[in-house]
Amino acid sequence: MVTIAELVAGVKDLVPLPKSYMRIQELVNDSDSSLDDVTKVIVNDAALTSRILRIANSAYMGLTSKVDTVGRAVQVLGVNQVH
């Protein structure tokens, strides 16, 4: 069995969290932020935009109409789920 020390020693590089995630985390913790603020951060990150739209349009969500904007996706998923 591998120990925690061995796992840590085997890590060569730690990838930092994306700036988009850090900004969304700040907005989630800020009671004065809005869905529009979160949407603006997501729109500036193409990979995140793609992922959010894919999740919002997944069968799991069970929506009858297609979600085609990031703002609508954030409304459907909710800020905590996006976070």
PDB file of N, CA and C in Angstrom, residues 36-73:
ATOM      1  N   ASP A  36     -25.441  37.567 -13.346  1.00  0.00           N
ATOM      2  CA  ASP A  36     -24.787  38.228 -14.474  1.00  0.00           C
ATOM      3  C   ASP A  36     -23.277  38.301 -14.264  1.00  0.00           C
ATOM      4  N   ASP A  37     -22.850  38.538 -13.037  1.00  0.00           N
ATOM      5  CA  ASP A  37     -21.414  38.584 -12.734  1.00  0.00           C
ATOM      6  C   ASP A  37     -20.761  37.234 -13.007  1.00  0.00           C
ATOM      7  N   VAL A  38     -21.413  36.169 -12.583  1.00  0.00           N
ATOM      8  CA  VAL A  38     -20.897  34.815 -12.798  1.00  0.00           C
ATOM      9  C   VAL A  38     -20.884  34.499 -14.295  1.00  0.00           C
ATOM     10  N   THR A  39     -21.939  34.885 -14.985  1.00  0.00           N
ATOM     11  CA  THR A  39     -22.042  34.647 -16.426  1.00  0.00           C
ATOM     12  C   THR A  39     -20.900  35.317 -17.178  1.00  0.00           C
ATOM     13  N   LYS A  40     -20.566  36.543 -16.812  1.00  0.00           N
ATOM     14  CA  LYS A  40     -19.482  37.275 -17.482  1.00  0.00           C
ATOM     15  C   LYS A  40     -18.147  36.552 -17.336  1.00  0.00           C
ATOM     16  N   VAL A  41     -17.907  35.950 -16.194  1.00  0.00           N
ATOM     17  CA  VAL A  41     -16.661  35.207 -15.985  1.00  0.00           C
ATOM     18  C   VAL A  41     -16.642  33.961 -16.861  1.00  0.00           C
ATOM     19  N   ILE A  42     -17.753  33.252 -16.906  1.00  0.00           N
ATOM     20  CA  ILE A  42     -17.827  32.009 -17.682  1.00  0.00           C
ATOM     21  C   ILE A  42     -17.653  32.277 -19.169  1.00  0.00           C
ATOM     22  N   VAL A  43     -18.290  33.328 -19.681  1.00  0.00           N
ATOM     23  CA  VAL A  43     -18.231  33.645 -21.107  1.00  0.00           C
ATOM     24  C   VAL A  43     -16.796  33.910 -21.558  1.00  0.00           C
ATOM     25  N   ASN A  44     -15.953  34.379 -20.684  1.00  0.00           N
ATOM     26  CA  ASN A  44     -14.562  34.668 -21.037  1.00  0.00           C
ATOM     27  C   ASN A  44     -13.667  33.436 -21.035  1.00  0.00           C
ATOM     28  N   ASP A  45     -14.204  32.271 -20.708  1.00  0.00           N
ATOM     29  CA  ASP A  45     -13.447  31.022 -20.682  1.00  0.00           C
ATOM     30  C   ASP A  45     -14.167  30.020 -21.591  1.00  0.00           C
ATOM     31  N   ALA A  46     -13.605  29.785 -22.783  1.00  0.00           N
ATOM     32  CA  ALA A  46     -14.267  28.941 -23.780  1.00  0.00           C
ATOM     33  C   ALA A  46     -14.514  27.517 -23.283  1.00  0.00           C
ATOM     34  N   ALA A  47     -13.552  26.938 -22.606  1.00  0.00           N
ATOM     35  CA  ALA A  47     -13.713  25.565 -22.114  1.00  0.00           C
ATOM     36  C   ALA A  47     -14.807  25.488 -21.064  1.00  0.00           C
ATOM     37  N   LEU A  48     -14.848  26.470 -20.188  1.00  0.00           N
ATOM     38  CA  LEU A  48     -15.866  26.496 -19.150  1.00  0.00           C
ATOM     39  C   LEU A  48     -17.247  26.732 -19.747  1.00  0.00           C
ATOM     40  N   THR A  49     -17.326  27.614 -20.741  1.00  0.00           N
ATOM     41  CA  THR A  49     -18.588  27.867 -21.434  1.00  0.00           C
ATOM     42  C   THR A  49     -19.124  26.584 -22.038  1.00  0.00           C
ATOM     43  N   SER A  50     -18.271  25.859 -22.725  1.00  0.00           N
ATOM     44  CA  SER A  50     -18.663  24.602 -23.349  1.00  0.00           C
ATOM     45  C   SER A  50     -19.168  23.598 -22.322  1.00  0.00           C
ATOM     46  N   ARG A  51     -18.455  23.467 -21.234  1.00  0.00           N
ATOM     47  CA  ARG A  51     -18.831  22.498 -20.200  1.00  0.00           C
ATOM     48  C   ARG A  51     -20.161  22.857 -19.547  1.00  0.00           C
ATOM     49  N   ILE A  52     -20.358  24.136 -19.231  1.00  0.00           N
ATOM     50  CA  ILE A  52     -21.598  24.581 -18.584  1.00  0.00           C
ATOM     51  C   ILE A  52     -22.792  24.348 -19.501  1.00  0.00           C
ATOM     52  N   LEU A  53     -22.639  24.690 -20.788  1.00  0.00           N
ATOM     53  CA  LEU A  53     -23.739  24.472 -21.736  1.00  0.00           C
ATOM     54  C   LEU A  53     -24.030  22.983 -21.925  1.00  0.00           C
ATOM     55  N   ARG A  54     -22.982  22.172 -21.956  1.00  0.00           N
ATOM     56  CA  ARG A  54     -23.169  20.727 -22.111  1.00  0.00           C
ATOM     57  C   ARG A  54     -23.937  20.148 -20.917  1.00  0.00           C
ATOM     58  N   ILE A  55     -23.580  20.574 -19.721  1.00  0.00           N
ATOM     59  CA  ILE A  55     -24.271  20.075 -18.525  1.00  0.00           C
ATOM     60  C   ILE A  55     -25.715  20.539 -18.504  1.00  0.00           C
ATOM     61  N   ALA A  56     -25.944  21.813 -18.824  1.00  0.00           N
ATOM     62  CA  ALA A  56     -27.305  22.353 -18.805  1.00  0.00           C
ATOM     63  C   ALA A  56     -28.196  21.657 -19.828  1.00  0.00           C
ATOM     64  N   ASN A  57     -27.620  21.202 -20.929  1.00  0.00           N
ATOM     65  CA  ASN A  57     -28.391  20.530 -21.975  1.00  0.00           C
ATOM     66  C   ASN A  57     -28.383  19.008 -21.860  1.00  0.00           C
ATOM     67  N   SER A  58     -27.824  18.487 -20.788  1.00  0.00           N
ATOM     68  CA  SER A  58     -27.748  17.035 -20.629  1.00  0.00           C
ATOM     69  C   SER A  58     -29.117  16.443 -20.294  1.00  0.00           C
ATOM     70  N   ALA A  59     -29.253  15.174 -20.558  1.00  0.00           N
ATOM     71  CA  ALA A  59     -30.501  14.472 -20.249  1.00  0.00           C
ATOM     72  C   ALA A  59     -30.782  14.499 -18.753  1.00  0.00           C
ATOM     73  N   TYR A  60     -29.748  14.571 -17.957  1.00  0.00           N
ATOM     74  CA  TYR A  60     -29.902  14.608 -16.504  1.00  0.00           C
ATOM     75  C   TYR A  60     -30.768  15.793 -16.072  1.00  0.00           C
ATOM     76  N   MET A  61     -30.609  16.919 -16.734  1.00  0.00           N
ATOM     77  CA  MET A  61     -31.383  18.112 -16.377  1.00  0.00           C
ATOM     78  C   MET A  61     -32.842  17.973 -16.799  1.00  0.00           C
ATOM     79  N   GLY A  62     -33.108  17.206 -17.842  1.00  0.00           N
ATOM     80  CA  GLY A  62     -34.481  16.915 -18.254  1.00  0.00           C
ATOM     81  C   GLY A  62     -35.268  18.109 -18.760  1.00  0.00           C
ATOM     82  N   LEU A  63     -34.607  19.076 -19.353  1.00  0.00           N
ATOM     83  CA  LEU A  63     -35.311  20.248 -19.865  1.00  0.00           C
ATOM     84  C   LEU A  63     -35.954  19.932 -21.215  1.00  0.00           C
ATOM     85  N   THR A  64     -37.076  20.563 -21.491  1.00  0.00           N
ATOM     86  CA  THR A  64     -37.770  20.313 -22.757  1.00  0.00           C
ATOM     87  C   THR A  64     -37.257  21.193 -23.884  1.00  0.00           C
ATOM     88  N   SER A  65     -36.601  22.297 -23.550  1.00  0.00           N
ATOM     89  CA  SER A  65     -36.040  23.166 -24.584  1.00  0.00           C
ATOM     90  C   SER A  65     -34.527  23.289 -24.396  1.00  0.00           C
ATOM     91  N   LYS A  66     -33.854  23.602 -25.490  1.00  0.00           N
ATOM     92  CA  LYS A  66     -32.399  23.698 -25.481  1.00  0.00           C
ATOM     93  C   LYS A  66     -31.950  24.988 -24.789  1.00  0.00           C
ATOM     94  N   VAL A  67     -30.923  24.857 -23.967  1.00  0.00           N
ATOM     95  CA  VAL A  67     -30.294  26.014 -23.324  1.00  0.00           C
ATOM     96  C   VAL A  67     -29.200  26.485 -24.270  1.00  0.00           C
ATOM     97  N   ASP A  68     -29.340  27.711 -24.799  1.00  0.00           N
ATOM     98  CA  ASP A  68     -28.379  28.172 -25.796  1.00  0.00           C
ATOM     99  C   ASP A  68     -27.569  29.394 -25.376  1.00  0.00           C
ATOM    100  N   THR A  69     -27.767  29.854 -24.137  1.00  0.00           N
ATOM    101  CA  THR A  69     -26.945  30.961 -23.636  1.00  0.00           C
ATOM    102  C   THR A  69     -26.357  30.576 -22.283  1.00  0.00           C
ATOM    103  N   VAL A  70     -25.226  31.161 -22.002  1.00  0.00           N
ATOM    104  CA  VAL A  70     -24.570  30.884 -20.728  1.00  0.00           C
ATOM    105  C   VAL A  70     -25.408  31.421 -19.577  1.00  0.00           C
ATOM    106  N   GLY A  71     -26.021  32.577 -19.773  1.00  0.00           N
ATOM    107  CA  GLY A  71     -26.866  33.153 -18.728  1.00  0.00           C
ATOM    108  C   GLY A  71     -28.004  32.225 -18.347  1.00  0.00           C
ATOM    109  N   ARG A  72     -28.646  31.641 -19.340  1.00  0.00           N
ATOM    110  CA  ARG A  72     -29.740  30.697 -19.074  1.00  0.00           C
ATOM    111  C   ARG A  72     -29.202  29.436 -18.396  1.00  0.00           C
ATOM    112  N   ALA A  73     -28.025  28.981 -18.827  1.00  0.00           N
ATOM    113  CA  ALA A  73     -27.423  27.793 -18.213  1.00  0.00           C
ATOM    114  C   ALA A  73     -27.142  28.030 -16.731  1.00  0.00           C
TER     115      ALA A  73
END
